[in-house]
Short mmCIF file of C-alpha atoms in Angstrom, two decimals:
data_model
loop_
_atom_site.label_atom_id
_atom_site.label_comp_id
_atom_site.label_asym_id
_atom_site.label_seq_id
_atom_site.Cartn_x
_atom_site.Cartn_y
_atom_site.Cartn_z
CA ASN P 1 4.50 7.87 42.04
CA ALA P 2 1.44 7.35 44.26
CA GLY P 3 -0.47 5.17 41.78
CA VAL P 4 -4.26 5.25 42.25
CA THR P 5 -5.47 7.10 45.34
CA GLN P 6 -8.99 7.26 46.75
CA THR P 7 -10.56 9.45 49.41
CA PRO P 8 -12.14 9.05 51.87
CA LYS P 9 -11.25 5.57 53.13
CA PHE P 10 -14.46 5.31 55.14
CA GLN P 11 -17.75 7.21 54.99
CA VAL P 12 -21.10 6.94 56.72
CA LEU P 13 -24.10 8.67 55.13
CA LYS P 14 -27.75 8.98 55.93
CA THR P 15 -30.33 8.01 53.35
CA GLY P 16 -30.88 10.87 50.92
CA GLN P 17 -27.53 12.56 51.44
CA SER P 18 -25.20 13.16 48.52
CA MET P 19 -21.46 12.88 48.38
CA THR P 20 -18.49 12.53 46.04
CA LEU P 21 -15.90 9.77 46.18
CA GLN P 22 -12.57 11.01 44.91
CA CYS P 23 -10.16 9.08 42.68
CA ALA P 24 -6.86 10.28 41.29
CA GLN P 25 -4.00 8.64 39.41
CA ASP P 26 -0.56 9.95 38.53
CA MET P 27 0.38 7.39 35.89
CA ASN P 28 -1.05 9.33 32.94
CA HIS P 29 -3.56 6.55 32.32
CA GLU P 30 -6.31 7.25 29.82
CA TYR P 31 -8.75 4.66 31.13
CA MET P 32 -10.38 4.93 34.55
CA SER P 33 -13.21 2.91 36.08
CA TRP P 34 -15.34 2.69 39.19
CA TYR P 35 -16.39 -0.65 40.66
CA ARG P 36 -18.41 -1.65 43.67
CA GLN P 37 -17.90 -4.83 45.64
CA ASP P 38 -20.60 -6.32 47.82
CA PRO P 39 -20.09 -9.19 50.30
CA GLY P 40 -19.60 -12.53 48.58
CA MET P 41 -19.55 -10.95 45.16
CA GLY P 42 -16.95 -9.93 42.70
CA LEU P 43 -16.54 -6.38 41.49
CA ARG P 44 -19.22 -4.81 39.34
CA LEU P 45 -18.51 -1.95 36.95
CA ILE P 46 -20.41 1.27 37.69
CA HIS P 47 -19.00 3.81 35.21
CA TYR P 48 -15.85 4.13 33.21
CA SER P 49 -13.96 6.68 31.14
CA VAL P 50 -11.69 6.25 28.14
CA GLY P 51 -10.25 9.74 28.39
CA ALA P 52 -10.90 13.28 29.58
CA GLY P 53 -14.40 14.37 28.66
CA ILE P 54 -15.58 10.84 27.79
CA THR P 55 -17.57 8.63 30.15
CA ASP P 56 -19.89 5.68 29.75
CA GLN P 57 -22.07 3.43 31.87
CA GLY P 58 -21.08 0.07 33.18
CA GLU P 59 -23.15 -2.74 34.62
CA VAL P 60 -24.73 -0.92 37.62
CA PRO P 61 -24.82 2.84 36.88
CA ASN P 62 -28.12 3.83 38.50
CA GLY P 63 -27.78 6.31 41.36
CA TYR P 64 -24.28 7.39 40.38
CA ASN P 65 -22.82 10.17 38.25
CA VAL P 66 -19.31 10.66 36.94
CA SER P 67 -17.35 13.27 35.04
CA ARG P 68 -13.81 13.37 33.73
CA SER P 69 -12.53 16.91 33.34
CA THR P 70 -8.84 15.95 33.64
CA THR P 71 -6.79 12.83 32.87
CA GLU P 72 -5.85 12.49 36.55
CA ASP P 73 -9.21 12.68 38.31
CA PHE P 74 -12.40 10.63 38.07
CA PRO P 75 -14.86 11.47 40.87
CA LEU P 76 -17.96 9.36 41.56
CA ARG P 77 -21.04 11.19 42.81
CA LEU P 78 -23.86 9.62 44.76
CA LEU P 79 -26.89 11.77 44.08
CA SER P 80 -29.21 10.60 46.87
CA ALA P 81 -27.68 7.82 48.91
CA ALA P 82 -29.68 4.66 49.57
CA PRO P 83 -28.92 1.70 51.87
CA SER P 84 -28.50 -0.45 48.73
CA GLN P 85 -25.40 1.61 47.94
CA THR P 86 -23.63 0.37 51.05
CA SER P 87 -20.55 -1.23 49.55
CA VAL P 88 -16.82 -0.98 49.03
CA TYR P 89 -15.94 1.18 46.05
CA PHE P 90 -12.79 0.70 44.00
CA CYS P 91 -11.35 2.99 41.38
CA ALA P 92 -9.03 1.55 38.74
CA SER P 93 -6.93 2.91 35.89
CA SER P 94 -4.91 1.67 32.94
CA TYR P 95 -3.39 2.79 29.64
CA GLY P 96 -6.18 0.89 27.93
CA ALA P 97 -4.16 -0.87 25.28
CA PRO P 98 -4.90 -4.55 24.60
CA GLY P 99 -2.98 -6.59 27.13
CA ASP P 100 -2.73 -3.72 29.57
CA THR P 101 -3.41 -4.23 33.30
CA GLN P 102 -5.82 -2.28 35.47
CA TYR P 103 -4.40 -0.90 38.71
CA PHE P 104 -6.77 -0.57 41.64
CA GLY P 105 -6.97 2.04 44.37
CA PRO P 106 -7.26 1.05 48.05
CA GLY P 107 -11.03 1.40 48.15
CA THR P 108 -13.65 3.45 50.00
CA ARG P 109 -15.95 1.68 52.43
CA LEU P 110 -19.34 3.40 52.33
CA THR P 111 -22.20 2.75 54.73
CA VAL P 112 -25.62 4.27 54.12
CA LEU P 113 -27.95 4.22 57.11
CA GLU J 1 -25.40 -11.44 29.14
CA ASP J 2 -21.68 -11.58 29.82
CA LYS J 3 -20.82 -13.64 32.86
CA VAL J 4 -17.90 -15.18 34.69
CA VAL J 5 -18.36 -18.05 37.13
CA GLN J 6 -15.75 -19.20 39.61
CA SER J 7 -15.61 -22.44 41.54
CA PRO J 8 -15.37 -23.38 44.25
CA LEU J 9 -16.66 -20.33 46.09
CA SER J 10 -14.76 -21.33 49.21
CA LEU J 11 -11.88 -23.71 49.84
CA VAL J 12 -10.05 -24.67 53.02
CA VAL J 13 -6.81 -26.65 52.80
CA HIS J 14 -3.72 -27.37 54.86
CA GLU J 15 -0.39 -25.68 54.35
CA GLY J 16 1.62 -27.53 51.71
CA ASP J 17 -1.40 -28.70 49.73
CA THR J 18 -1.86 -27.92 46.04
CA VAL J 19 -5.07 -26.14 44.98
CA THR J 20 -6.78 -25.54 41.66
CA LEU J 21 -9.21 -22.69 41.23
CA ASN J 22 -11.60 -22.63 38.29
CA CYS J 23 -13.01 -19.84 36.17
CA SER J 24 -15.46 -20.27 33.28
CA TYR J 25 -16.82 -17.48 31.16
CA GLU J 26 -19.39 -16.55 28.56
CA VAL J 27 -18.36 -13.21 27.13
CA THR J 28 -18.67 -11.61 23.75
CA ASN J 29 -15.63 -9.85 22.35
CA PHE J 30 -13.14 -11.60 24.64
CA ARG J 31 -9.86 -9.69 24.90
CA SER J 32 -8.13 -11.23 27.90
CA LEU J 33 -8.69 -13.06 31.17
CA LEU J 34 -7.15 -11.79 34.35
CA TRP J 35 -6.53 -13.24 37.79
CA TYR J 36 -6.33 -11.03 40.87
CA LYS J 37 -5.54 -11.74 44.51
CA GLN J 38 -7.50 -9.76 47.08
CA GLU J 39 -6.49 -9.76 50.71
CA LYS J 40 -7.91 -7.03 52.87
CA LYS J 41 -7.94 -4.21 50.38
CA ALA J 42 -7.60 -3.69 46.65
CA PRO J 43 -7.18 -6.54 44.18
CA THR J 44 -3.59 -7.07 43.12
CA PHE J 45 -2.77 -8.35 39.66
CA LEU J 46 -1.51 -11.91 39.22
CA PHE J 47 -1.82 -12.95 35.59
CA MET J 48 -3.21 -11.89 32.25
CA LEU J 49 -4.01 -14.59 29.71
CA THR J 50 -4.84 -13.99 26.08
CA SER J 51 -3.81 -17.17 24.26
CA SER J 52 -4.95 -20.74 24.76
CA GLY J 53 -2.57 -23.35 26.10
CA ILE J 54 0.24 -21.04 27.16
CA GLU J 55 0.96 -21.40 30.86
CA LYS J 56 1.86 -18.33 32.83
CA LYS J 57 3.97 -18.93 35.96
CA SER J 58 5.03 -16.84 38.88
CA GLY J 59 6.75 -18.77 41.64
CA ARG J 60 4.29 -21.31 43.04
CA LEU J 61 1.37 -19.88 41.03
CA SER J 62 0.51 -20.80 37.49
CA SER J 63 -2.46 -20.29 35.21
CA ILE J 64 -3.65 -21.45 31.83
CA LEU J 65 -6.47 -20.52 29.49
CA ASP J 66 -8.63 -22.69 27.22
CA LYS J 67 -10.44 -20.43 24.75
CA LYS J 68 -12.22 -23.33 23.08
CA GLU J 69 -13.83 -24.58 26.31
CA LEU J 70 -14.03 -21.04 27.76
CA PHE J 71 -12.28 -21.58 31.06
CA SER J 72 -9.12 -20.91 32.97
CA ILE J 73 -7.49 -22.47 36.02
CA LEU J 74 -5.22 -21.03 38.64
CA ASN J 75 -2.91 -23.48 40.39
CA ILE J 76 -1.08 -22.85 43.62
CA THR J 77 1.44 -25.48 44.72
CA ALA J 78 2.97 -25.92 48.19
CA THR J 79 0.45 -23.49 49.66
CA GLN J 80 1.43 -21.17 52.50
CA THR J 81 -0.71 -19.29 55.02
CA GLY J 82 0.13 -16.10 53.11
CA ASP J 83 -1.79 -17.46 50.14
CA SER J 84 -5.03 -17.07 52.10
CA ALA J 85 -7.10 -14.54 50.16
CA VAL J 86 -9.98 -14.13 47.75
CA TYR J 87 -8.95 -14.93 44.20
CA LEU J 88 -10.84 -13.06 41.52
CA CYS J 89 -11.14 -13.96 37.87
CA ALA J 90 -12.16 -11.25 35.41
CA VAL J 91 -12.61 -11.02 31.66
CA ASP J 92 -11.77 -7.91 29.69
CA TYR J 93 -14.41 -7.73 26.97
CA ARG J 94 -14.19 -4.19 25.64
CA ALA J 95 -11.80 -1.31 26.13
CA GLN J 96 -10.86 -2.24 29.68
CA LYS J 97 -14.40 -3.11 30.72
CA LEU J 98 -14.05 -6.03 33.09
CA VAL J 99 -16.67 -8.50 34.22
CA PHE J 100 -15.71 -10.31 37.42
CA GLY J 101 -16.59 -13.66 38.88
CA GLN J 102 -17.77 -13.98 42.47
CA GLY J 103 -14.33 -14.91 43.72
CA THR J 104 -12.95 -17.98 45.49
CA ARG J 105 -12.15 -17.54 49.18
CA LEU J 106 -9.07 -19.65 49.87
CA THR J 107 -8.08 -20.39 53.46
CA ILE J 108 -4.78 -22.10 54.23
CA ASN J 109 -4.58 -23.65 57.70
CA PRO J 110 -1.14 -24.23 59.26
#
């Protein structure tokens, strides 16, 4: 049971490049989320999904796309990277029931030059 | 706008001291309040609070929620250097949507 896994761990992009951050979980969780964490700040919700085929926007969705074709995977796509997207990105998952806990992946540190 | 505010933002104490971290919130559709500890990587879960006045304890850590005054505190007694971390407070307000506070950076000096 690997829990929540994220790849890559580190990534450097140039402005305008696109890329996909991968997230997978093997706990059969319905709910998955993407957060970003900037220095001195807590985590902010980018997008989330309540099940395969269902996604919705969080607090800071602009510049990011998501899809959820399977229960296990929830990739985050940066369409045209900007320096403002330099951050640490965390994926999380849970069963989604009231009182349930979100489990976080190890994070991806992204730098956009 | 839903928001969570933590105080202090930074705290430095000596090993053995007791600390109290604060979290206040203004959130519609409150479901639960969560505390996480973040060292170098991902946040790790500490407590989930849903009812007022019921203290949750785990070793030297404890937490309580006041839903009337909209705040929670996290206490750590007999602090150790391993308690040094950022402590995050978050409120679950809808179907696992969390809003986080800025975090409190706690440093324990030997």
